[in-house]
């Protein structure tokens, strides 16, 4: 077994850089050999694709190598996403039927020979397909071919940041009601929020009192600015990187949306009430040199119903597009497992 001393995610990023510079798999393999050596993992992956004549249906060994590179990169992504930092999520395989239990099972003490109590449970049969998150970044050819290690780090950081933003925003923004077959609804969507009464401590007490999830397993999720503002004598273990509020772990994410009038929202989540699926084997990297791109965070292009838009040709600007496609999905499966506190004014805990 070969132990790599490279920073996590390096092979996946180098794979993208080689494709960007080489333009096709054959040239990319040659470029990888000349730059990182014939024994490098990225060269073995690309050479295997050339031998197979296709990137689909590779031999098991090469699939494992690519899968390991993708998993390494995904590990970096998970370390920064909300969903990756929430332990205790109910994980299921993609498209595998599971039962949602709206009322839990019963446990009770019984006498010798006595009957076991059974509370009526309500089930809903469901399954989760994986939906795609696409992180798209555009590089100059000079950056893609640069031998400076900083270039590799920059590309890796850009791809990770794009995926984290898309994942966290979709997961936590109450305004995201989801789009069937495209994007899951936020776990906070459709919840009747608790409105802050002005005093932060009293608001937290109200939120936890009405929370139907398991407080011993729950997590707060909020903006780092909010956590900085509430840090002090009453909450000494909280700060910009998270911490604890009233003994409950708190995760910081700058993608928790601001509320009306520059107020803050704070979510309280019991991860066991969230069902999650992902497909690491379906992680893809794509590059394009002769393509036109609409530089917009809300593109109007549609290949099903063609829609015109102002486009920029990559060849004209000496650019290369790199897209990382990840597959995941989630659903709030237990009523009351997520609560939301809104309208927290700046300085309310000071």
CSV table of C-alpha atoms in Angstrom, one decimal, residues 41-196:
chain,number,residue,atom,x,y,z
A,41,UNK,CA,-1.6,8.2,-9.0
A,42,UNK,CA,-3.0,10.8,-11.4
A,43,UNK,CA,-1.0,9.4,-14.3
A,44,UNK,CA,-2.1,5.8,-13.6
A,45,UNK,CA,-5.8,7.0,-13.5
A,46,UNK,CA,-5.5,8.8,-16.8
A,47,UNK,CA,-3.4,6.1,-18.5
A,48,UNK,CA,-6.0,3.6,-17.5
A,49,UNK,CA,-8.7,5.7,-19.1
A,50,UNK,CA,-6.7,5.8,-22.4
A,51,UNK,CA,-6.2,2.0,-22.3
A,52,UNK,CA,-9.9,1.5,-21.8
A,53,UNK,CA,-10.7,3.9,-24.6
A,54,UNK,CA,-13.4,5.4,-22.3
A,55,UNK,CA,-13.7,6.8,-18.8
A,56,UNK,CA,-16.6,4.4,-18.2
A,57,UNK,CA,-16.2,0.7,-17.3
A,58,UNK,CA,-12.6,0.9,-16.2
A,59,UNK,CA,-10.9,-2.1,-14.5
A,60,UNK,CA,-11.6,-2.5,-10.8
A,61,UNK,CA,-8.1,-1.4,-9.8
A,62,UNK,CA,-8.3,1.9,-11.7
A,63,UNK,CA,-11.9,2.6,-10.5
A,64,UNK,CA,-10.6,2.1,-7.0
A,65,UNK,CA,-7.8,4.6,-7.6
A,66,UNK,CA,-10.1,7.2,-9.0
A,67,UNK,CA,-12.6,6.5,-6.2
A,68,UNK,CA,-9.9,6.9,-3.6
A,69,UNK,CA,-8.9,10.3,-5.2
A,70,UNK,CA,-12.5,11.4,-5.2
A,71,UNK,CA,-13.1,10.3,-1.6
A,72,UNK,CA,-10.0,12.2,-0.5
A,73,UNK,CA,-11.3,15.3,-2.1
A,74,UNK,CA,-14.8,14.8,-0.7
A,75,UNK,CA,-13.3,14.4,2.7
A,76,UNK,CA,-12.1,18.0,2.5
A,77,UNK,CA,-15.5,19.2,1.4
A,78,UNK,CA,-17.3,17.4,4.2
A,79,UNK,CA,-15.0,18.9,6.8
A,80,UNK,CA,-16.4,22.3,5.9
A,81,UNK,CA,-20.1,21.6,5.1
A,82,UNK,CA,-22.8,21.8,7.7
A,83,UNK,CA,-24.1,18.3,6.8
A,84,UNK,CA,-20.5,16.9,7.0
A,85,UNK,CA,-20.1,18.3,10.5
A,86,UNK,CA,-23.4,16.9,11.8
A,87,UNK,CA,-22.8,13.5,13.3
A,88,UNK,CA,-25.8,11.1,13.7
A,89,UNK,CA,-27.5,11.7,10.4
A,90,UNK,CA,-29.6,8.7,9.3
A,91,UNK,CA,-27.6,7.6,6.2
A,92,UNK,CA,-29.3,5.4,3.5
A,93,UNK,CA,-28.0,4.1,0.2
A,94,UNK,CA,-29.4,5.9,-2.9
A,95,UNK,CA,-32.8,4.8,-4.2
A,96,UNK,CA,-33.1,2.2,-1.4
A,97,UNK,CA,-36.6,2.2,0.1
A,98,UNK,CA,-36.7,3.1,3.8
A,99,UNK,CA,-39.5,3.7,6.3
A,100,UNK,CA,-40.1,7.1,7.9
A,101,UNK,CA,-41.4,6.7,11.4
A,102,UNK,CA,-43.6,9.6,12.6
A,103,UNK,CA,-44.0,8.1,16.0
A,104,UNK,CA,-41.2,6.1,17.5
A,105,UNK,CA,-41.1,2.5,18.9
A,106,UNK,CA,-42.1,1.8,22.5
A,107,UNK,CA,-39.9,0.3,25.2
A,108,UNK,CA,-41.3,-0.9,28.5
A,109,UNK,CA,-40.6,-3.2,31.5
A,110,UNK,CA,-42.6,-6.4,31.5
A,111,UNK,CA,-43.4,-9.1,34.1
A,112,UNK,CA,-42.4,-12.7,33.7
A,113,UNK,CA,-44.7,-14.1,31.0
A,114,UNK,CA,-46.3,-10.6,30.5
A,115,UNK,CA,-47.1,-9.0,27.1
A,116,UNK,CA,-44.9,-6.4,25.5
A,117,UNK,CA,-46.5,-3.1,25.1
A,118,UNK,CA,-46.7,-1.8,21.5
A,119,UNK,CA,-47.6,1.7,20.7
A,120,UNK,CA,-49.1,2.3,17.3
A,121,UNK,CA,-46.5,3.6,14.9
A,122,UNK,CA,-47.1,5.6,11.7
A,123,UNK,CA,-44.9,4.7,8.7
A,124,UNK,CA,-44.3,6.3,5.4
A,125,UNK,CA,-42.3,4.4,2.7
A,126,UNK,CA,-39.8,6.6,0.9
A,127,UNK,CA,-36.5,6.6,-1.0
A,128,UNK,CA,-33.9,9.2,-1.9
A,129,UNK,CA,-32.3,9.7,-5.3
A,130,UNK,CA,-29.0,11.5,-5.5
A,131,UNK,CA,-29.1,15.1,-6.9
A,132,UNK,CA,-26.2,16.8,-8.4
A,133,UNK,CA,-24.2,19.8,-7.0
A,134,UNK,CA,-22.0,21.3,-9.7
A,135,UNK,CA,-19.1,23.5,-8.7
A,136,UNK,CA,-17.8,25.4,-11.7
A,137,UNK,CA,-14.7,27.5,-11.8
A,138,UNK,CA,-12.8,29.1,-14.8
A,139,UNK,CA,-9.0,29.2,-14.9
A,140,UNK,CA,-6.6,30.8,-17.3
A,141,UNK,CA,-4.4,28.2,-19.1
A,142,UNK,CA,-1.4,29.8,-17.4
A,143,UNK,CA,-2.8,29.0,-13.9
A,144,UNK,CA,-3.8,25.5,-14.9
A,145,UNK,CA,-0.3,24.7,-16.2
A,146,UNK,CA,1.6,26.6,-13.5
A,147,UNK,CA,4.2,24.6,-11.6
A,148,UNK,CA,3.8,26.8,-8.5
A,149,UNK,CA,2.2,24.8,-5.7
A,150,UNK,CA,0.1,27.8,-4.8
A,151,UNK,CA,-1.8,27.4,-8.1
A,152,UNK,CA,-2.8,23.9,-7.1
A,153,UNK,CA,-3.9,25.1,-3.7
A,154,UNK,CA,-5.9,27.9,-5.2
A,155,UNK,CA,-7.8,25.6,-7.6
A,156,UNK,CA,-8.5,23.2,-4.8
A,157,UNK,CA,-9.8,26.0,-2.5
A,158,UNK,CA,-12.0,27.4,-5.3
A,159,UNK,CA,-13.7,24.1,-6.0
A,160,UNK,CA,-14.2,23.3,-2.3
A,161,UNK,CA,-15.6,26.8,-1.5
A,162,UNK,CA,-18.1,26.6,-4.4
A,163,UNK,CA,-19.4,23.2,-3.3
A,164,UNK,CA,-19.6,24.2,0.4
A,165,UNK,CA,-21.6,27.3,-0.5
A,166,UNK,CA,-24.1,25.4,-2.7
A,167,UNK,CA,-24.5,22.6,-0.2
A,168,UNK,CA,-24.8,24.8,3.0
A,169,UNK,CA,-27.2,27.3,1.4
A,170,UNK,CA,-29.5,24.6,0.1
A,171,UNK,CA,-29.4,22.7,3.5
A,172,UNK,CA,-30.0,25.6,5.9
A,173,UNK,CA,-31.8,28.5,4.0
A,174,UNK,CA,-35.5,28.5,5.1
A,175,UNK,CA,-36.4,30.1,1.8
A,176,UNK,CA,-35.3,27.0,-0.1
A,177,UNK,CA,-38.4,24.9,-0.8
A,178,UNK,CA,-36.5,22.6,-3.2
A,179,UNK,CA,-37.1,21.7,-6.8
A,180,UNK,CA,-38.1,18.1,-7.6
A,181,UNK,CA,-35.3,16.3,-9.4
A,182,UNK,CA,-32.9,19.2,-9.0
A,183,UNK,CA,-32.4,20.4,-5.4
A,184,UNK,CA,-33.6,19.2,-2.0
A,185,UNK,CA,-35.6,21.5,0.3
A,186,UNK,CA,-33.8,23.0,3.3
A,187,UNK,CA,-34.3,21.2,6.5
A,188,UNK,CA,-35.5,24.5,7.9
A,189,UNK,CA,-38.1,25.0,5.2
A,190,UNK,CA,-41.7,25.1,6.2
A,191,UNK,CA,-41.0,25.3,10.0
A,192,UNK,CA,-43.0,27.6,12.2
A,193,UNK,CA,-40.2,29.7,13.7
A,194,UNK,CA,-39.8,31.0,17.2
A,195,UNK,CA,-39.4,34.8,17.1
A,196,UNK,CA,-36.9,36.3,19.4
